[in-house]
mmCIF file of C-alpha atoms in Angstrom:
data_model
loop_
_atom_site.group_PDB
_atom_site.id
_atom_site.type_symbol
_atom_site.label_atom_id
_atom_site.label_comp_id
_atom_site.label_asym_id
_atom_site.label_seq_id
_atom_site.Cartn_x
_atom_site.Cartn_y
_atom_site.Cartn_z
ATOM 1 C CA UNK O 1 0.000 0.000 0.000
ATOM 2 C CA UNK O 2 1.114 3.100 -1.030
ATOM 3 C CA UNK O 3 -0.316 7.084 0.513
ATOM 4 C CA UNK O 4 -0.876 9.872 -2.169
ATOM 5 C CA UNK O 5 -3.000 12.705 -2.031
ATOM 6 C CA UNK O 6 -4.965 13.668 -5.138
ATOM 7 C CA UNK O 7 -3.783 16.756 -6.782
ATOM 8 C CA UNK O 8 -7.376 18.343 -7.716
ATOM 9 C CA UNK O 9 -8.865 17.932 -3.926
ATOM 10 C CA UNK O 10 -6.274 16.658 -2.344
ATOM 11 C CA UNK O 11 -7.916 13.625 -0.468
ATOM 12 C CA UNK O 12 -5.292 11.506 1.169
ATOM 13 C CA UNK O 13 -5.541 7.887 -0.927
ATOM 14 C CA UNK O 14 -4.139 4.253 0.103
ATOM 15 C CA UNK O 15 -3.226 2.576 -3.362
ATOM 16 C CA UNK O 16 -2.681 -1.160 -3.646
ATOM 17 C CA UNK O 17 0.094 -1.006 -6.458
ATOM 18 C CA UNK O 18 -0.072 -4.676 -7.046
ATOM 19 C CA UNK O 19 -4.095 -4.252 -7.968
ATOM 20 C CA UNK O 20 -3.080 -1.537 -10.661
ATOM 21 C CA UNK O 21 -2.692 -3.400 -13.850
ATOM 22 C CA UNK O 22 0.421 -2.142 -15.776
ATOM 23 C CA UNK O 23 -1.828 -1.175 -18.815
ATOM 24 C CA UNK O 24 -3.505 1.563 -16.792
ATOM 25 C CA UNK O 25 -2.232 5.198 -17.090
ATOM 26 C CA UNK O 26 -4.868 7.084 -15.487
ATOM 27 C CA UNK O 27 -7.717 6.754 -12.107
ATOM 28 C CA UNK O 28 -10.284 8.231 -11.241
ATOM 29 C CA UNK O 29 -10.503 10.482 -7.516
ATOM 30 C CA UNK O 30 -13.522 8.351 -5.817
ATOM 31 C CA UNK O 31 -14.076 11.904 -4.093
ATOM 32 C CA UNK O 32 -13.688 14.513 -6.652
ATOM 33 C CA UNK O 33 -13.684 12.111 -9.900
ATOM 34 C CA UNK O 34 -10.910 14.018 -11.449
ATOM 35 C CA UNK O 35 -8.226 12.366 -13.349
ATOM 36 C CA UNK O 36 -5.211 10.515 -11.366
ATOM 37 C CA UNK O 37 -1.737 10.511 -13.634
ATOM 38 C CA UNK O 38 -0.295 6.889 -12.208
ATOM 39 C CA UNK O 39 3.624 5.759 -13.473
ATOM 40 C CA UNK O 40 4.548 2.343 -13.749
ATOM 41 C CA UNK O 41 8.304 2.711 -12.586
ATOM 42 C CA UNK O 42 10.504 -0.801 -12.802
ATOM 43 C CA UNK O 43 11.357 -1.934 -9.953
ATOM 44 C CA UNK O 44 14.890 -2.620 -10.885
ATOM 45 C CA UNK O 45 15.749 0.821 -12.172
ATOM 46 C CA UNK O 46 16.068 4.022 -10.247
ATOM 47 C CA UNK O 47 12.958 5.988 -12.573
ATOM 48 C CA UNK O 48 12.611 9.682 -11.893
ATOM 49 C CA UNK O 49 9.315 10.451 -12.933
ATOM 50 C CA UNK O 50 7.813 14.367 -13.266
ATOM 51 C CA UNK O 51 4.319 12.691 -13.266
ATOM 52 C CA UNK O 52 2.062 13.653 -10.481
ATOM 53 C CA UNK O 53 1.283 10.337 -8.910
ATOM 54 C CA UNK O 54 4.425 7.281 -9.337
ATOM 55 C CA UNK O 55 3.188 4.044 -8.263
ATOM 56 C CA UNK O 56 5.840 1.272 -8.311
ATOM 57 C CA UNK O 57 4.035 -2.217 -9.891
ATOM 58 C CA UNK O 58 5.607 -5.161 -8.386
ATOM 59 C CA UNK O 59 5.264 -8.480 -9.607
ATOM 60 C CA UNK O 60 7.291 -11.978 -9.032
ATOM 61 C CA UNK O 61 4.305 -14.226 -10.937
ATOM 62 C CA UNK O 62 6.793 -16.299 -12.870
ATOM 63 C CA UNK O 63 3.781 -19.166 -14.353
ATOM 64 C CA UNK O 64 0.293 -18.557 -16.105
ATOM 65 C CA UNK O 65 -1.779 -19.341 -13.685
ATOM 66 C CA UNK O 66 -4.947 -22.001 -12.652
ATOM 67 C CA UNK O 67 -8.472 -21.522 -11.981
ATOM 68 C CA UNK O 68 -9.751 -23.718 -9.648
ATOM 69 C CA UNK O 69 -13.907 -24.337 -9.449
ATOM 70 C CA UNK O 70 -14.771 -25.521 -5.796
ATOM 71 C CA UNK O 71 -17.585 -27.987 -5.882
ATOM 72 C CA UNK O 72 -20.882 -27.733 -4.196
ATOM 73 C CA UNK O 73 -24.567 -28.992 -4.654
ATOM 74 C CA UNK O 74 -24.339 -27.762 -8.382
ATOM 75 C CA UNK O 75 -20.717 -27.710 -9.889
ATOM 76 C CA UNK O 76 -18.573 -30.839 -9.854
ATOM 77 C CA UNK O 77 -14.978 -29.595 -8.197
ATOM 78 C CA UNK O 78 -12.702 -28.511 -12.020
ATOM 79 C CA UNK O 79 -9.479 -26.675 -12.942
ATOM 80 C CA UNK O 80 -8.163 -24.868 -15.738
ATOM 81 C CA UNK O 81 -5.118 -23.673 -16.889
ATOM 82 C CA UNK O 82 -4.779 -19.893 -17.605
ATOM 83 C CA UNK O 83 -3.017 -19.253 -21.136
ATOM 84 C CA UNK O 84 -1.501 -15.670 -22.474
ATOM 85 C CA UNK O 85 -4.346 -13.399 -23.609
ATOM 86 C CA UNK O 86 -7.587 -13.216 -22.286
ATOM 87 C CA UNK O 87 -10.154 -16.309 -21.430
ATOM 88 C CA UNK O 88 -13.667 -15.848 -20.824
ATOM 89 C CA UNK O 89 -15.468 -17.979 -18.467
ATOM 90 C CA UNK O 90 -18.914 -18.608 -17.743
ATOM 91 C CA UNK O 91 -21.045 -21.446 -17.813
ATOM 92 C CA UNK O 92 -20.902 -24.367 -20.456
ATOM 93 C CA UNK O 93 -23.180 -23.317 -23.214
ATOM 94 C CA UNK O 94 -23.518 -24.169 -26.952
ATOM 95 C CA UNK O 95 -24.932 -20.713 -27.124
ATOM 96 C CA UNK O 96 -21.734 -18.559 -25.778
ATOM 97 C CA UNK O 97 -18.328 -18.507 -26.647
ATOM 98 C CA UNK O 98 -16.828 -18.998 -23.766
ATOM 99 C CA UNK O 99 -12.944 -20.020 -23.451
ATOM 100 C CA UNK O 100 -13.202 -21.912 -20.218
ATOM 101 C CA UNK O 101 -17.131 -23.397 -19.696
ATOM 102 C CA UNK O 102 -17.853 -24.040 -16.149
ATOM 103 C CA UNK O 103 -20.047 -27.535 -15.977
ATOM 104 C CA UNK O 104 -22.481 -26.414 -13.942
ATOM 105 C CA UNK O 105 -26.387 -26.075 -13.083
ATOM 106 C CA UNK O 106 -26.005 -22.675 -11.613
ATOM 107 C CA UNK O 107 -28.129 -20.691 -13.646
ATOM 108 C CA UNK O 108 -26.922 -17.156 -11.591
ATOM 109 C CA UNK O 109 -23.796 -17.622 -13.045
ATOM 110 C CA UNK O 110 -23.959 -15.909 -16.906
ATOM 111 C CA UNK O 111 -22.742 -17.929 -19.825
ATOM 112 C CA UNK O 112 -20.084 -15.158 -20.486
ATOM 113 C CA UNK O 113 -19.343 -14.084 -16.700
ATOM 114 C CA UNK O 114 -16.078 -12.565 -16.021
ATOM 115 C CA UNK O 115 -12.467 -12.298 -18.425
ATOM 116 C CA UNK O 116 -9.091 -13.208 -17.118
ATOM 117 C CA UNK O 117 -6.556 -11.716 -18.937
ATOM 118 C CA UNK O 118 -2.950 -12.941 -18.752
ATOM 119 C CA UNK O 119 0.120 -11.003 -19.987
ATOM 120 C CA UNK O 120 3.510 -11.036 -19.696
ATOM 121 C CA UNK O 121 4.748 -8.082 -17.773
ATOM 122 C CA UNK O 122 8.337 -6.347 -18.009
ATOM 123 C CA UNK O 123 10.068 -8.305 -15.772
ATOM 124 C CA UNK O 124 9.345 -11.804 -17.152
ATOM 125 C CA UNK O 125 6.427 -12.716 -15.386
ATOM 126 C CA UNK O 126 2.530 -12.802 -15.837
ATOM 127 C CA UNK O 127 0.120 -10.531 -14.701
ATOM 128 C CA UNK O 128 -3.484 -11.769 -14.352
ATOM 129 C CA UNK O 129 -6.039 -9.110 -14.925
ATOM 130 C CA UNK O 130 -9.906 -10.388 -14.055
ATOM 131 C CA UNK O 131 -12.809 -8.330 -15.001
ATOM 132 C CA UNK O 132 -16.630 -8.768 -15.304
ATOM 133 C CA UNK O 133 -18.251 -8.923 -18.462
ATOM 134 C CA UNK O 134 -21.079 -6.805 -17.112
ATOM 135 C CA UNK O 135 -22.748 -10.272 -15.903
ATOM 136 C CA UNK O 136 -26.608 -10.061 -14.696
ATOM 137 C CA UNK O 137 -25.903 -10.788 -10.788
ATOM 138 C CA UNK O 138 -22.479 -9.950 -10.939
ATOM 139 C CA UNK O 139 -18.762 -11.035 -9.497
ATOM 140 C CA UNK O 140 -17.437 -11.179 -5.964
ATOM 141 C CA UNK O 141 -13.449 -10.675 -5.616
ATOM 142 C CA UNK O 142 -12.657 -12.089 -1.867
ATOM 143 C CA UNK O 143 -16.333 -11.014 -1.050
ATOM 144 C CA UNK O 144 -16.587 -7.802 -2.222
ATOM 145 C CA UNK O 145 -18.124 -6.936 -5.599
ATOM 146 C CA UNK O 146 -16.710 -5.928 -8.646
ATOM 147 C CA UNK O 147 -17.414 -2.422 -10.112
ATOM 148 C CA UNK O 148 -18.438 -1.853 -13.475
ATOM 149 C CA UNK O 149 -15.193 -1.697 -15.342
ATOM 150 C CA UNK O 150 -13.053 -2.462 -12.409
ATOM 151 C CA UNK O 151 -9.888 -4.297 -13.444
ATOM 152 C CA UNK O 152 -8.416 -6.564 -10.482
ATOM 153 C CA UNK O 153 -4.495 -8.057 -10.699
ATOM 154 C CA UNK O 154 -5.311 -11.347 -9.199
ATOM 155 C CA UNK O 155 -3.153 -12.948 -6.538
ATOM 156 C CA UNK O 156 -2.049 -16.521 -5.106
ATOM 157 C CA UNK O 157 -5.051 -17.620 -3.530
ATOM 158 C CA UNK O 158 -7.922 -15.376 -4.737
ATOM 159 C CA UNK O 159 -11.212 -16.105 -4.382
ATOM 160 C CA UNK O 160 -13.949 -15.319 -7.026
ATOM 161 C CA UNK O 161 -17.834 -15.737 -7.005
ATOM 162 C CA UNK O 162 -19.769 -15.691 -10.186
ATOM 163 C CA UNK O 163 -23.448 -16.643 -9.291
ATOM 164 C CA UNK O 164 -23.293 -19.585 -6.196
ATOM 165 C CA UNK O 165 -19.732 -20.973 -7.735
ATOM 166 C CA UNK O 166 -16.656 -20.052 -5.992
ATOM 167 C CA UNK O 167 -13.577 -20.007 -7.730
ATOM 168 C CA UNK O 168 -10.247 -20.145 -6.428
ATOM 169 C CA UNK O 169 -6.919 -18.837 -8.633
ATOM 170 C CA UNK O 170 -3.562 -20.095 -7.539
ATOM 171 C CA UNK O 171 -0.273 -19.089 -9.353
#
């Protein structure tokens, strides 16, 4: 966690760097809603930065990840394997396109629920970026839910909810 104070209203902010995905150049205030300038500075190198905000990304993810789905009354217990770009999972359908179908009879869960998105960051790892797809009853990320457009760097040991299925990601 990282302190910074917004420079239009100057709320004082705590910023998880490791939840800001390296794509992402700018945030939004939550108070004033104002643009946030963010840096992605290596950690190896000594960046000097003239931005407003710096925000170091660290990452040691070395492997592509797995998606484990933790049985219960309606899913059999399944894993997949994460691959570079992005996978869409929902529930097995012939009607969506889904990379990884979920065998399931949970009908909260959408047939195009939430997007992982894997890709190699600068220092030779992978970064896993999940996001909903704007899903009907929504996603929980270790019980809190996902806002619209929200873009979570998953870590070891995550827990996601997409209708009465919990998933569990492991690196």
């Amino acid at each position: 966690m990282i302190s910074i104070k917004c420079p239009h209203c100057h709320i004082g902010l705590k910023i998880d760097e490791t939840k800001i995905p390296i794509s992402v150049k700018v945030f939004k205030c939550p108070k004033c809603k104002q643009p946030i300038m963010v840096s992605i500075l290596d950690p190896y190198r000594n960046n000097q930065s003239d931005q407003i905000t710096s925000v170091v990304y660290k990452s040691e993810i070395t492997n592509k990840g797995t998606i484990t789905v933790l049985s219960n009354d309606e899913t059999p217990n399944q894993t997949y394997d994460l691959q570079v770009g992005v996978s869409v999972i929902g529930r097995k359908s012939n009607l969506s396109n889904v990379t990884i179908g979920i065998i399931t009879q949970d009908k909260l869960m959408s047939r195009e629920h939430i997007k992982i998105e894997v890709i190699k960051n600068r220092i030779g790892g992978y970064a896993h970026l999940l996001s909903d797809m704007n899903s009907k009853n929504k996603t929980m990320y270790n019980n809190d839910y996902l806002e619209k457009d929200e873009i979570i760097v998953l870590q070891n040991g995550d827990e996601i909810t997409i209708g009465k299925t919990k998933l569990r990601f492991n690196e």
